[in-house]
mmCIF file of C-alpha atoms in Angstrom:
data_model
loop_
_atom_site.group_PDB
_atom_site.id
_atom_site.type_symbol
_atom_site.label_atom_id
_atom_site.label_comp_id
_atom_site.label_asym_id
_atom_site.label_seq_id
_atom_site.Cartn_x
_atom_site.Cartn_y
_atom_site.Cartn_z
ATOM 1 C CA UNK A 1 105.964 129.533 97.642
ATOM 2 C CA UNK A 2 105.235 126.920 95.207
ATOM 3 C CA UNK A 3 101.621 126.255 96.703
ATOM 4 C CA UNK A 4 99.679 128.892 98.425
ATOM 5 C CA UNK A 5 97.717 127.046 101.146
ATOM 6 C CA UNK A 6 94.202 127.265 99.907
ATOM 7 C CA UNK A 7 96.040 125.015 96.909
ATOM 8 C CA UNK A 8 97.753 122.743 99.485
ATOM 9 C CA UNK A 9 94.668 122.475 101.630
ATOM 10 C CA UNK A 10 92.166 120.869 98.553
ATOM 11 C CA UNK A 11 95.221 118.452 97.705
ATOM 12 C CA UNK A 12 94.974 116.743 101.215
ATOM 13 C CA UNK A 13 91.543 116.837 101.220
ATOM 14 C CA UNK A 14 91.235 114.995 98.185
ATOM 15 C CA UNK A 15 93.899 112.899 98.909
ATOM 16 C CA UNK A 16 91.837 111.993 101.943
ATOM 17 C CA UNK A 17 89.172 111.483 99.376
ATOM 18 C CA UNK A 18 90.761 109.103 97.319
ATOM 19 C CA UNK A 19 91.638 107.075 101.012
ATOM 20 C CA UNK A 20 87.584 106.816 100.995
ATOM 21 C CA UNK A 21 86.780 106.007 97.468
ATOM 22 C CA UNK A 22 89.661 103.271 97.010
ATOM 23 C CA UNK A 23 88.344 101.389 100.291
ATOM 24 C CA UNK A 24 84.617 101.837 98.547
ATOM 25 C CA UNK A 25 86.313 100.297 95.571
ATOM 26 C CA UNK A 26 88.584 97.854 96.815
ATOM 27 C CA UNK A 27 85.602 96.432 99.524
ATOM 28 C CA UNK A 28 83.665 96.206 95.872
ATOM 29 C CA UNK A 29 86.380 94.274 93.905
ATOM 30 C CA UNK A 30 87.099 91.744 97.570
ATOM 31 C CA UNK A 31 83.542 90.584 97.676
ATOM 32 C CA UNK A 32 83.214 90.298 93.897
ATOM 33 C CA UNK A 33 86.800 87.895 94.011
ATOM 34 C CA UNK A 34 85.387 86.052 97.130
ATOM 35 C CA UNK A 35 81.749 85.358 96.063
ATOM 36 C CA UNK A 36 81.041 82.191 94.965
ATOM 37 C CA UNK A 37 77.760 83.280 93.043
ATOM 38 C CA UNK A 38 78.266 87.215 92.643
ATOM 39 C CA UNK A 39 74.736 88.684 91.329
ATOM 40 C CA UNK A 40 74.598 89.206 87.823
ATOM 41 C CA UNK A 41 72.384 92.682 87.051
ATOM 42 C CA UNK A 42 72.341 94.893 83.981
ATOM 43 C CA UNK A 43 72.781 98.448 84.894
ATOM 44 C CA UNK A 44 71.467 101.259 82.077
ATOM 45 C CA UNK A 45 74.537 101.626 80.260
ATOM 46 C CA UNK A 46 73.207 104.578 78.057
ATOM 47 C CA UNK A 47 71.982 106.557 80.831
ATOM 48 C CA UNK A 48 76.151 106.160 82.580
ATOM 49 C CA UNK A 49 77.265 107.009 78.898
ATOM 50 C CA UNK A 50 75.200 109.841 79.050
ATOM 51 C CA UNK A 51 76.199 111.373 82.528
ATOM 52 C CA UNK A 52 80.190 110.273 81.369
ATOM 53 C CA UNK A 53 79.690 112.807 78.607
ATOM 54 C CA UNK A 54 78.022 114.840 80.944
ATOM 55 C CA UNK A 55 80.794 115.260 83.328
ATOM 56 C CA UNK A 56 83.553 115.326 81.174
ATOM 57 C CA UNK A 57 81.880 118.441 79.032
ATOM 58 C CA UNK A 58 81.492 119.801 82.282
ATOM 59 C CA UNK A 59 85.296 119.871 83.571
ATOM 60 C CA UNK A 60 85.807 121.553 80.465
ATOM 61 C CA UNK A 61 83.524 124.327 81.468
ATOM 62 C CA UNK A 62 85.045 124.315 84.601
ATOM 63 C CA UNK A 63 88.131 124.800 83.162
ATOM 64 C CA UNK A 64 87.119 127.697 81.145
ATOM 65 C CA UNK A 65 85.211 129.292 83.921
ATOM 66 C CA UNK A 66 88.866 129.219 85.550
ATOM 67 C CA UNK A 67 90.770 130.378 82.494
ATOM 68 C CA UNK A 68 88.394 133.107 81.743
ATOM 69 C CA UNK A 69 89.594 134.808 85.101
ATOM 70 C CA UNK A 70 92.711 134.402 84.428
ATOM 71 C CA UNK A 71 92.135 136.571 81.373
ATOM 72 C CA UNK A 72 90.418 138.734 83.355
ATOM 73 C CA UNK A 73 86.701 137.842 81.592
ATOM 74 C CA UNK A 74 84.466 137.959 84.564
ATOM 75 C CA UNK A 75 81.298 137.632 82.043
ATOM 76 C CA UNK A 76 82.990 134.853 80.324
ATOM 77 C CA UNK A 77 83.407 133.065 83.307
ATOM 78 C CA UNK A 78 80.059 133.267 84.682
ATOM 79 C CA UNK A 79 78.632 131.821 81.384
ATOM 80 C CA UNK A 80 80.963 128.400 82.205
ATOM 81 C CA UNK A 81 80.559 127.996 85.813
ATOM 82 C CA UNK A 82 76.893 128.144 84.843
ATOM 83 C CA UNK A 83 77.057 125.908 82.326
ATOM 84 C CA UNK A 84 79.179 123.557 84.567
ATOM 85 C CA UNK A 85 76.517 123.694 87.432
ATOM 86 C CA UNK A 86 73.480 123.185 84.480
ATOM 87 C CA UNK A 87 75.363 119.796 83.563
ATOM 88 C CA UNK A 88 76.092 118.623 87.055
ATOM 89 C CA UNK A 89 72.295 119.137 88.115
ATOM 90 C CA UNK A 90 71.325 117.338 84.685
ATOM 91 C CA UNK A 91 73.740 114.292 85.549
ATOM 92 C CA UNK A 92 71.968 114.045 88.742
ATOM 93 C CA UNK A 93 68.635 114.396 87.052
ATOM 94 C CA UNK A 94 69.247 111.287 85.066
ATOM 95 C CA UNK A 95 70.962 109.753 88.403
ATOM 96 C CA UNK A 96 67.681 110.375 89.775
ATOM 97 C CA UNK A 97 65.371 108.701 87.104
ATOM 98 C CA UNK A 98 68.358 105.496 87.536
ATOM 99 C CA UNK A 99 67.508 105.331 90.886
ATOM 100 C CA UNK A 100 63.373 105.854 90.678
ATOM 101 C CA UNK A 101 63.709 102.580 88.277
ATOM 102 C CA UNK A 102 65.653 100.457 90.643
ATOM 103 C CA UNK A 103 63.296 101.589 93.250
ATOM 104 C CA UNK A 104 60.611 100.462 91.504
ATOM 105 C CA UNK A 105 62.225 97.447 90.315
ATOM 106 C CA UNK A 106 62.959 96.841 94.117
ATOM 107 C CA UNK A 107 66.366 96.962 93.795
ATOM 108 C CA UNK A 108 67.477 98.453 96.679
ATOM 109 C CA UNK A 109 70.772 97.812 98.886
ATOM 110 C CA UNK A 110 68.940 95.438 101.098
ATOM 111 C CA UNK A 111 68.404 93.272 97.867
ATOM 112 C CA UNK A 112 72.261 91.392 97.037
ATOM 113 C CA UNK A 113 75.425 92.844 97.580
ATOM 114 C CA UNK A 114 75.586 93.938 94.484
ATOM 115 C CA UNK A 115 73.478 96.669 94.954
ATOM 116 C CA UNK A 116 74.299 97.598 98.243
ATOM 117 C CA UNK A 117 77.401 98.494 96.745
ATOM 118 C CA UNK A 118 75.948 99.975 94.054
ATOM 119 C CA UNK A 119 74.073 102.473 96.267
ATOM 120 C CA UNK A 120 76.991 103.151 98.454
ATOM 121 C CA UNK A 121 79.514 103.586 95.502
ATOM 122 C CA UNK A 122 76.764 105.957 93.422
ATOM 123 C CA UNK A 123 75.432 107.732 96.522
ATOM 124 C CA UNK A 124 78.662 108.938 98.021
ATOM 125 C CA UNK A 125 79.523 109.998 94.534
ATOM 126 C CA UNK A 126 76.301 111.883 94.132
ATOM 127 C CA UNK A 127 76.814 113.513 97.851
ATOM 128 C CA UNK A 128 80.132 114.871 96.552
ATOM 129 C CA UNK A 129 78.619 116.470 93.048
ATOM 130 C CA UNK A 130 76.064 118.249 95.375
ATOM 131 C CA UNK A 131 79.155 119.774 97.234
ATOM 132 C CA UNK A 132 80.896 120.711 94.366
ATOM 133 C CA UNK A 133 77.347 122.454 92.863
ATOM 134 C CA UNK A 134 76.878 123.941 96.194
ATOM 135 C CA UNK A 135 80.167 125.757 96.564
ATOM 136 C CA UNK A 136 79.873 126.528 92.834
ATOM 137 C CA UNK A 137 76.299 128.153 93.446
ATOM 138 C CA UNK A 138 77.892 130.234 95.861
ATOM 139 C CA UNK A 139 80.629 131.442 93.786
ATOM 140 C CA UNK A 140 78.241 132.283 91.149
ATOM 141 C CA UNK A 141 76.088 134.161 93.631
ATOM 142 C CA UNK A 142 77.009 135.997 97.040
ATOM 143 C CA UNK A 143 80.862 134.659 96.865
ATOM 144 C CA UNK A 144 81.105 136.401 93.452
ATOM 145 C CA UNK A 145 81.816 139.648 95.786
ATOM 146 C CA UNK A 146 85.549 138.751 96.359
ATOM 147 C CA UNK A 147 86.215 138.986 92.298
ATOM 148 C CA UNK A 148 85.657 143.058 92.814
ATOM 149 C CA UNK A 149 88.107 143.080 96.119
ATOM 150 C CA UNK A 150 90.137 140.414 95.642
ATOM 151 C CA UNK A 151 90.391 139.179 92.115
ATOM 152 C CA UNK A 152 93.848 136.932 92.437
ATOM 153 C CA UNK A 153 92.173 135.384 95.571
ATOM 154 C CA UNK A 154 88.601 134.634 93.711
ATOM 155 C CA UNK A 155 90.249 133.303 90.896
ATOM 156 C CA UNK A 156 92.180 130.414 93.502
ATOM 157 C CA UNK A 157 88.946 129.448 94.797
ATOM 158 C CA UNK A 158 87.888 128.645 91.825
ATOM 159 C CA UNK A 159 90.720 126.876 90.938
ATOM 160 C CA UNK A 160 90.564 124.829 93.815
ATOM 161 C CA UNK A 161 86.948 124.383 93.265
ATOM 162 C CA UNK A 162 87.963 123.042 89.781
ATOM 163 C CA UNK A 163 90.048 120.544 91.467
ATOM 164 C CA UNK A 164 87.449 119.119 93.487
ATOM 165 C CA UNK A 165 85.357 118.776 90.807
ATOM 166 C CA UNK A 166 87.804 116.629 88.247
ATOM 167 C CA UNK A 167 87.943 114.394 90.868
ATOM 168 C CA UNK A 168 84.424 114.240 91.683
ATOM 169 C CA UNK A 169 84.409 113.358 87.808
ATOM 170 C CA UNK A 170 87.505 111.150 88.140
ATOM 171 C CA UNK A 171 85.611 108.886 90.421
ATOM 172 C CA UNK A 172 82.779 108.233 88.079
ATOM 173 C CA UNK A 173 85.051 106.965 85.872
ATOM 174 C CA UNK A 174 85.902 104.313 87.732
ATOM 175 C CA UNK A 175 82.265 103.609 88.784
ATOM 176 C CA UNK A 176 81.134 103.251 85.678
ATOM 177 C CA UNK A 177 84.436 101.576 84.546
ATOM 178 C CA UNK A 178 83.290 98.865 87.546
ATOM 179 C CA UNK A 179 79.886 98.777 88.093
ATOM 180 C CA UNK A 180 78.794 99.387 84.313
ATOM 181 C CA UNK A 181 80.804 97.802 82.103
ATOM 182 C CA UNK A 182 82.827 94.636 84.328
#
């Protein structure tokens, strides 16, 4: 069998989450076309640099947490799942002091369409990097079991975990791509 169905099963589910993130983006790049006067706001570019690097260090990590069970290197791997959950949580540390200034700024979605798209776009995305650090958190603690049983079966989960997760950085790509920098 070319997939196993733990494989097949995260390909439709992100396929069903790129259904969700390209109507987020294409509701985004329809009212930007069709506004007469579209909001003009400055968004921190350094701190989205920052978190870019941020998640793009950490699908390497991710990857290496994979490839270190491959080789068999359950220490190894430990070391770069942890280091991928350590960067997600820092991303959304920074998210967090992003959002406490347009909070206090009074930016919230209520104040243009702008930046109730802004919320919507960011929040979903930061909903789905908790997800990913939650089921990553659990393979680092009590799901870590299944390596000593079933090694080859651990080893998919985390693959498909992996998945999600370049995705989940995939998508900020294009967020910052639109919301940053156009």
């Amino acid at each position: 069998m070319l997939f196993r169905s733990g494989k097949l099963g995260i390909w439709l589910f992100l396929s069903s989450e790129v259904m969700l993130f390209a109507g987020l983006f294409s509701s985004y790049i329809l009212l930007r076309t069709g506004s007469v006067e579209w909001p003009r706001h400055v968004l921190p570019v350094g701190m989205a640099t920052l978190n870019t690097a941020l998640l793009i260090t950490s699908s390497m990590t991710m990857v290496m947490a994979w490839a270190s069970l491959k080789m068999g290197n359950w220490g190894r791997h430990r070391l770069f799942l942890a280091a991928t959950i350590a960067l997600g949580v820092a991303f959304l540390a920074i998210k967090g002091v992003e959002y406490r200034e347009h909070i206090a700024a009074g930016e919230l979605p209520s104040h243009d369409t702008f930046f109730a798209l802004y919320w919507t776009l960011t929040g979903i995305h930061a909903l789905h990097l908790v997800g990913g650090l939650v089921v990553m958190l659990y393979f680092l603690g009590p799901g870590a079991r299944l390596w000593a049983d079933r090694p080859e079966q651990f080893t998919n989960r985390i693959e498909s975990t992996g998945l999600y997760w370049h995705f989940v950085d995939f998508v900020w790509i294009f967020i910052v791509s639109t919301l940053y920098f156009i």
